[in-house]
mmCIF file of C-alpha atoms in Angstrom:
data_model
loop_
_atom_site.group_PDB
_atom_site.id
_atom_site.type_symbol
_atom_site.label_atom_id
_atom_site.label_comp_id
_atom_site.label_asym_id
_atom_site.label_seq_id
_atom_site.Cartn_x
_atom_site.Cartn_y
_atom_site.Cartn_z
ATOM 1 C CA MET I 1 13.711 -27.458 -5.963
ATOM 2 C CA TYR I 2 15.428 -25.368 -3.255
ATOM 3 C CA ASP I 3 19.197 -25.118 -3.804
ATOM 4 C CA HIS I 4 20.801 -24.453 -0.396
ATOM 5 C CA GLN I 5 24.345 -23.934 -1.691
ATOM 6 C CA LEU I 6 23.140 -21.461 -4.305
ATOM 7 C CA PHE I 7 20.986 -19.758 -1.678
ATOM 8 C CA VAL I 8 23.955 -19.190 0.650
ATOM 9 C CA GLN I 9 26.011 -17.784 -2.230
ATOM 10 C CA THR I 10 23.116 -15.594 -3.367
ATOM 11 C CA LEU I 11 22.492 -14.378 0.176
ATOM 12 C CA SER I 12 26.109 -13.273 0.499
ATOM 13 C CA GLU I 13 25.996 -11.452 -2.832
ATOM 14 C CA PHE I 14 22.678 -9.801 -2.027
ATOM 15 C CA VAL I 15 23.980 -8.539 1.315
ATOM 16 C CA ARG I 16 26.895 -6.870 -0.447
ATOM 17 C CA THR I 17 24.475 -5.330 -2.929
ATOM 18 C CA LEU I 18 22.285 -3.865 -0.198
ATOM 19 C CA VAL I 19 25.092 -2.066 1.617
ATOM 20 C CA ARG I 20 25.884 -0.045 -1.498
ATOM 21 C CA PRO I 21 23.837 3.007 -2.596
ATOM 22 C CA TYR I 22 21.514 1.334 -5.117
ATOM 23 C CA ASP I 23 18.278 2.759 -6.474
ATOM 24 C CA VAL I 24 15.118 1.183 -5.076
ATOM 25 C CA ASP I 25 14.038 -0.155 -8.480
ATOM 26 C CA THR I 26 17.481 -1.766 -8.973
ATOM 27 C CA VAL I 27 17.277 -3.541 -5.610
ATOM 28 C CA LEU I 28 13.761 -4.844 -6.311
ATOM 29 C CA ASN I 29 14.719 -6.055 -9.780
ATOM 30 C CA ASP I 30 17.722 -7.779 -8.212
ATOM 31 C CA LEU I 31 15.416 -9.409 -5.652
ATOM 32 C CA ALA I 32 13.215 -10.831 -8.425
ATOM 33 C CA LEU I 33 16.208 -12.186 -10.346
ATOM 34 C CA ARG I 34 17.838 -13.784 -7.308
ATOM 35 C CA VAL I 35 14.749 -15.488 -5.897
ATOM 36 C CA THR I 36 13.966 -16.871 -9.374
ATOM 37 C CA ASP I 37 17.440 -18.399 -9.618
ATOM 38 C CA VAL I 38 17.583 -19.790 -6.072
ATOM 39 C CA LEU I 39 14.192 -21.524 -6.207
ATOM 40 C CA HIS I 40 14.435 -22.520 -9.894
ATOM 41 C CA LEU I 41 11.219 -20.642 -10.639
ATOM 42 C CA THR I 42 9.627 -19.784 -13.952
ATOM 43 C CA GLY I 43 9.651 -16.172 -12.769
ATOM 44 C CA SER I 44 8.814 -13.654 -10.073
ATOM 45 C CA GLY I 45 7.541 -10.128 -9.590
ATOM 46 C CA VAL I 46 7.684 -7.302 -7.073
ATOM 47 C CA SER I 47 5.010 -4.717 -6.394
ATOM 48 C CA LEU I 48 4.955 -1.794 -3.967
ATOM 49 C CA ALA I 49 2.128 -0.340 -1.926
ATOM 50 C CA GLU I 50 1.089 3.183 -2.853
ATOM 51 C CA ASP I 51 -1.815 4.761 -0.968
ATOM 52 C CA GLY I 52 -3.068 1.308 -0.017
ATOM 53 C CA ARG I 53 -2.996 0.018 -3.585
ATOM 54 C CA LEU I 54 -0.578 -2.429 -5.159
ATOM 55 C CA ARG I 55 1.595 -1.043 -7.969
ATOM 56 C CA MET I 56 3.774 -3.331 -10.093
ATOM 57 C CA ILE I 57 7.499 -2.548 -10.214
ATOM 58 C CA THR I 58 9.068 -5.500 -11.994
ATOM 59 C CA ALA I 59 8.225 -8.911 -13.430
ATOM 60 C CA ILE I 60 10.725 -11.466 -14.728
ATOM 61 C CA PRO I 61 10.508 -12.807 -17.387
ATOM 62 C CA PRO I 62 8.474 -10.265 -19.401
ATOM 63 C CA HIS I 63 5.553 -12.590 -20.163
ATOM 64 C CA LEU I 64 4.566 -12.337 -16.482
ATOM 65 C CA VAL I 65 4.024 -8.583 -16.767
ATOM 66 C CA GLU I 66 0.412 -9.129 -17.814
ATOM 67 C CA LEU I 67 -0.233 -11.250 -14.731
ATOM 68 C CA GLU I 68 1.279 -8.664 -12.393
ATOM 69 C CA LYS I 69 -0.482 -5.807 -14.187
ATOM 70 C CA TYR I 70 -3.844 -7.549 -13.787
ATOM 71 C CA GLN I 71 -3.520 -7.357 -10.017
ATOM 72 C CA GLU I 72 -2.507 -3.713 -10.178
ATOM 73 C CA GLU I 73 -5.387 -2.750 -12.462
ATOM 74 C CA HIS I 74 -8.086 -4.756 -10.680
ATOM 75 C CA GLN I 75 -6.650 -4.831 -7.142
ATOM 76 C CA THR I 76 -7.522 -8.474 -6.748
ATOM 77 C CA GLY I 77 -5.444 -11.641 -6.612
ATOM 78 C CA PRO I 78 -3.004 -13.378 -4.261
ATOM 79 C CA SER I 79 -0.547 -10.469 -4.053
ATOM 80 C CA VAL I 80 -3.303 -7.993 -3.158
ATOM 81 C CA GLU I 81 -4.545 -10.419 -0.516
ATOM 82 C CA ALA I 82 -1.018 -10.851 0.886
ATOM 83 C CA LEU I 83 -0.575 -7.067 1.056
ATOM 84 C CA HIS I 84 -3.779 -6.440 2.997
ATOM 85 C CA THR I 85 -3.678 -9.479 5.301
ATOM 86 C CA GLY I 86 0.059 -9.589 5.921
ATOM 87 C CA GLU I 87 -0.077 -13.356 5.357
ATOM 88 C CA ILE I 88 1.718 -15.524 2.813
ATOM 89 C CA VAL I 89 -0.656 -16.822 0.144
ATOM 90 C CA LEU I 90 0.337 -20.225 -1.283
ATOM 91 C CA VAL I 91 -1.318 -21.503 -4.452
ATOM 92 C CA PRO I 92 -0.009 -24.919 -5.585
ATOM 93 C CA ASP I 93 -2.639 -25.090 -8.343
ATOM 94 C CA ILE I 94 -4.430 -21.977 -9.604
ATOM 95 C CA GLU I 95 -7.201 -24.166 -11.057
ATOM 96 C CA GLN I 96 -8.326 -24.833 -7.483
ATOM 97 C CA HIS I 97 -8.919 -21.106 -6.982
ATOM 98 C CA ARG I 98 -11.070 -20.221 -9.987
ATOM 99 C CA GLU I 99 -14.023 -19.282 -7.803
ATOM 100 C CA ARG I 100 -11.782 -17.143 -5.611
ATOM 101 C CA TRP I 101 -10.116 -15.186 -8.466
ATOM 102 C CA PRO I 102 -11.880 -16.250 -11.710
ATOM 103 C CA ASP I 103 -10.366 -13.781 -14.182
ATOM 104 C CA TYR I 104 -6.955 -13.754 -12.530
ATOM 105 C CA ALA I 105 -6.891 -17.556 -12.635
ATOM 106 C CA GLU I 106 -7.479 -17.475 -16.381
ATOM 107 C CA VAL I 107 -4.625 -15.002 -16.917
ATOM 108 C CA ALA I 108 -2.342 -17.186 -14.776
ATOM 109 C CA ARG I 109 -3.297 -20.295 -16.729
ATOM 110 C CA SER I 110 -2.631 -18.524 -20.027
ATOM 111 C CA SER I 111 0.812 -17.449 -18.809
ATOM 112 C CA GLY I 112 1.775 -21.048 -18.054
ATOM 113 C CA THR I 113 2.171 -20.520 -14.307
ATOM 114 C CA PRO I 114 -0.227 -22.876 -12.496
ATOM 115 C CA SER I 115 1.649 -22.597 -9.185
ATOM 116 C CA LEU I 116 2.324 -19.306 -7.448
ATOM 117 C CA ALA I 117 2.816 -17.718 -4.070
ATOM 118 C CA ALA I 118 2.621 -14.161 -2.742
ATOM 119 C CA LEU I 119 4.710 -12.969 0.189
ATOM 120 C CA PRO I 120 4.075 -9.667 1.973
ATOM 121 C CA MET I 121 7.036 -7.299 2.216
ATOM 122 C CA SER I 122 6.371 -5.760 5.598
ATOM 123 C CA MET I 123 8.058 -4.807 8.831
ATOM 124 C CA GLU I 124 6.500 -4.004 12.191
ATOM 125 C CA GLU I 125 3.037 -4.326 10.646
ATOM 126 C CA GLU I 126 3.773 -1.700 7.985
ATOM 127 C CA ALA I 127 3.196 -3.032 4.465
ATOM 128 C CA PHE I 128 5.646 -1.963 1.770
ATOM 129 C CA GLY I 129 4.658 -4.346 -1.038
ATOM 130 C CA THR I 130 4.720 -7.974 -2.115
ATOM 131 C CA LEU I 131 6.989 -10.545 -3.714
ATOM 132 C CA SER I 132 5.240 -12.925 -6.117
ATOM 133 C CA ILE I 133 6.882 -16.198 -7.151
ATOM 134 C CA TYR I 134 5.754 -18.387 -10.036
ATOM 135 C CA ALA I 135 6.464 -21.974 -11.017
ATOM 136 C CA GLU I 136 5.248 -24.916 -13.012
ATOM 137 C CA ARG I 137 3.053 -27.244 -10.974
ATOM 138 C CA ARG I 138 4.615 -27.240 -7.516
ATOM 139 C CA ASP I 139 3.776 -27.875 -3.880
ATOM 140 C CA TRP I 140 5.502 -25.062 -2.034
ATOM 141 C CA THR I 141 7.805 -26.383 0.684
ATOM 142 C CA GLU I 142 8.839 -24.742 3.935
ATOM 143 C CA ASP I 143 12.347 -24.296 2.501
ATOM 144 C CA ASP I 144 10.941 -22.569 -0.600
ATOM 145 C CA VAL I 145 8.953 -20.129 1.503
ATOM 146 C CA ALA I 146 11.748 -19.532 4.041
ATOM 147 C CA ALA I 147 14.312 -18.726 1.332
ATOM 148 C CA ALA I 148 11.954 -16.390 -0.547
ATOM 149 C CA ARG I 149 10.877 -14.690 2.668
ATOM 150 C CA LEU I 150 14.440 -14.060 3.843
ATOM 151 C CA LEU I 151 15.387 -12.380 0.555
ATOM 152 C CA ALA I 152 12.156 -10.372 0.616
ATOM 153 C CA ASP I 153 12.785 -9.321 4.236
ATOM 154 C CA MET I 154 16.288 -8.146 3.339
ATOM 155 C CA ALA I 155 14.939 -6.021 0.489
ATOM 156 C CA THR I 156 12.243 -4.691 2.828
ATOM 157 C CA ALA I 157 14.880 -3.741 5.393
ATOM 158 C CA TYR I 158 16.647 -1.803 2.655
ATOM 159 C CA LEU I 159 13.431 0.123 1.999
ATOM 160 C CA VAL I 160 12.968 0.789 5.706
ATOM 161 C CA ASN I 161 16.519 2.031 6.118
ATOM 162 C CA ALA I 162 16.056 4.271 3.116
ATOM 163 C CA SER I 163 12.944 5.784 4.661
ATOM 164 C CA THR I 164 14.459 7.496 7.657
ATOM 165 C CA HIS I 165 13.141 10.961 8.413
ATOM 166 C CA GLN I 166 16.135 12.588 6.744
ATOM 167 C CA GLN I 167 15.702 10.512 3.583
ATOM 168 C CA GLN I 168 11.912 10.380 3.274
ATOM 169 C CA ALA I 169 11.697 12.877 0.426
ATOM 170 C CA GLU I 170 14.454 11.042 -1.458
ATOM 171 C CA LEU I 171 12.745 7.677 -0.965
ATOM 172 C CA ASN I 172 9.414 9.008 -2.257
ATOM 173 C CA ALA I 173 11.192 10.315 -5.346
ATOM 174 C CA GLN I 174 12.884 6.928 -5.821
ATOM 175 C CA LEU I 175 9.594 5.057 -5.526
ATOM 176 C CA SER I 176 8.031 7.357 -8.115
ATOM 177 C CA HIS I 177 11.117 6.842 -10.266
ATOM 178 C CA ALA I 178 10.657 3.073 -9.968
ATOM 179 C CA LEU I 179 7.066 3.339 -11.168
ATOM 180 C CA GLU I 180 8.062 5.660 -14.015
ATOM 181 C CA SER I 181 10.860 3.264 -15.003
ATOM 182 C CA ARG I 182 8.296 0.656 -15.941
ATOM 183 C CA VAL I 183 6.654 3.067 -18.382
ATOM 184 C CA VAL I 184 9.838 4.076 -20.220
ATOM 185 C CA ILE I 185 11.080 0.462 -20.342
ATOM 186 C CA GLU I 186 7.772 -0.641 -21.872
ATOM 187 C CA GLN I 187 8.099 2.142 -24.477
ATOM 188 C CA ALA I 188 11.673 1.127 -25.298
ATOM 189 C CA LYS I 189 10.654 -2.510 -25.707
ATOM 190 C CA GLY I 190 7.975 -1.508 -28.198
ATOM 191 C CA ILE I 191 10.359 0.692 -30.179
ATOM 192 C CA ILE I 192 13.062 -1.987 -30.427
ATOM 193 C CA ALA I 193 10.505 -4.685 -31.223
ATOM 194 C CA GLU I 194 9.196 -2.639 -34.154
ATOM 195 C CA ALA I 195 12.633 -1.548 -35.369
ATOM 196 C CA ARG I 196 14.151 -5.044 -35.251
ATOM 197 C CA HIS I 197 10.974 -6.983 -36.148
ATOM 198 C CA LEU I 198 11.115 -8.860 -32.839
ATOM 199 C CA SER I 199 8.582 -9.912 -30.265
ATOM 200 C CA VAL I 200 8.329 -7.719 -27.174
ATOM 201 C CA THR I 201 9.960 -10.478 -25.123
ATOM 202 C CA GLN I 202 12.886 -10.704 -27.546
ATOM 203 C CA ALA I 203 13.231 -6.922 -27.546
ATOM 204 C CA PHE I 204 13.458 -6.856 -23.751
ATOM 205 C CA GLU I 205 16.120 -9.562 -23.745
ATOM 206 C CA LEU I 206 18.112 -7.557 -26.306
ATOM 207 C CA ILE I 207 17.866 -4.413 -24.155
ATOM 208 C CA ARG I 208 18.830 -6.279 -20.979
ATOM 209 C CA SER I 209 21.800 -8.016 -22.637
ATOM 210 C CA HIS I 210 23.058 -4.710 -24.059
ATOM 211 C CA ALA I 211 22.739 -3.048 -20.642
ATOM 212 C CA ARG I 212 24.692 -5.825 -18.946
ATOM 213 C CA ARG I 213 27.477 -5.826 -21.540
ATOM 214 C CA HIS I 214 27.946 -2.077 -21.239
ATOM 215 C CA ASN I 215 27.345 -1.907 -17.473
ATOM 216 C CA VAL I 216 24.472 0.552 -17.710
ATOM 217 C CA LYS I 217 21.053 0.528 -16.083
ATOM 218 C CA ILE I 218 18.120 -0.786 -18.100
ATOM 219 C CA ARG I 219 16.242 2.423 -17.233
ATOM 220 C CA ASP I 220 19.050 4.645 -18.595
ATOM 221 C CA LEU I 221 19.335 2.604 -21.786
ATOM 222 C CA SER I 222 15.557 2.730 -22.236
ATOM 223 C CA GLU I 223 15.610 6.524 -21.791
ATOM 224 C CA ALA I 224 18.221 6.752 -24.559
ATOM 225 C CA ILE I 225 16.095 4.584 -26.850
ATOM 226 C CA VAL I 226 12.882 6.525 -26.214
ATOM 227 C CA HIS I 227 14.172 10.100 -25.994
ATOM 228 C CA MET I 228 17.471 10.111 -27.920
ATOM 229 C CA GLY I 229 16.658 7.758 -30.773
ATOM 230 C CA MET I 230 19.271 5.160 -29.815
ATOM 231 C CA ARG I 231 18.879 1.802 -31.575
ATOM 232 C CA LEU I 232 20.468 -1.550 -30.764
#
């Protein structure tokens, strides 16, 4: 499952990304995309810690949003456990954990992701958030975990570097911006889905493809859709 050659290439690209002035939400979305590609996952998600609670930032592909949102709303599940314990939580088969997280397990089963893992994004015992990775039935290997953890650690280091005393106010604004981005993107997806008679998943793919072709941020395009009446 783990593609070493792709990992090395991805690592090099990610390093170059992190030395440029990117927004926090862009870096975390990039993390989710890259770890999904490298490990051939069905998807992944990133959440940040805010006042001791887990808040979802991104989930790829969109059908995993419900699974990530469940943990945010109920503050229970593998990612919440990883955040508070600082330990990696490996779940090869969610059916084996129904007693542990009964409702979460049902949401995971419905989303078609029986195997998942949650990795804490932390440094020097300070928790910043979690990286969740999802797959079809899979026994997580040491290589899988090592690759995901290295990418997560790099993204965490970016957050730490951005949180120096001189930049603390800016970082807090960026984190709030990241949380607000989710709201406006969800609104844009709904608008495009209704206007084009598409599913929400199809609407998101249309928005993301348009953003890539025109080299604009998904957040900026979503703002134009929601507040300026732009249609694709």
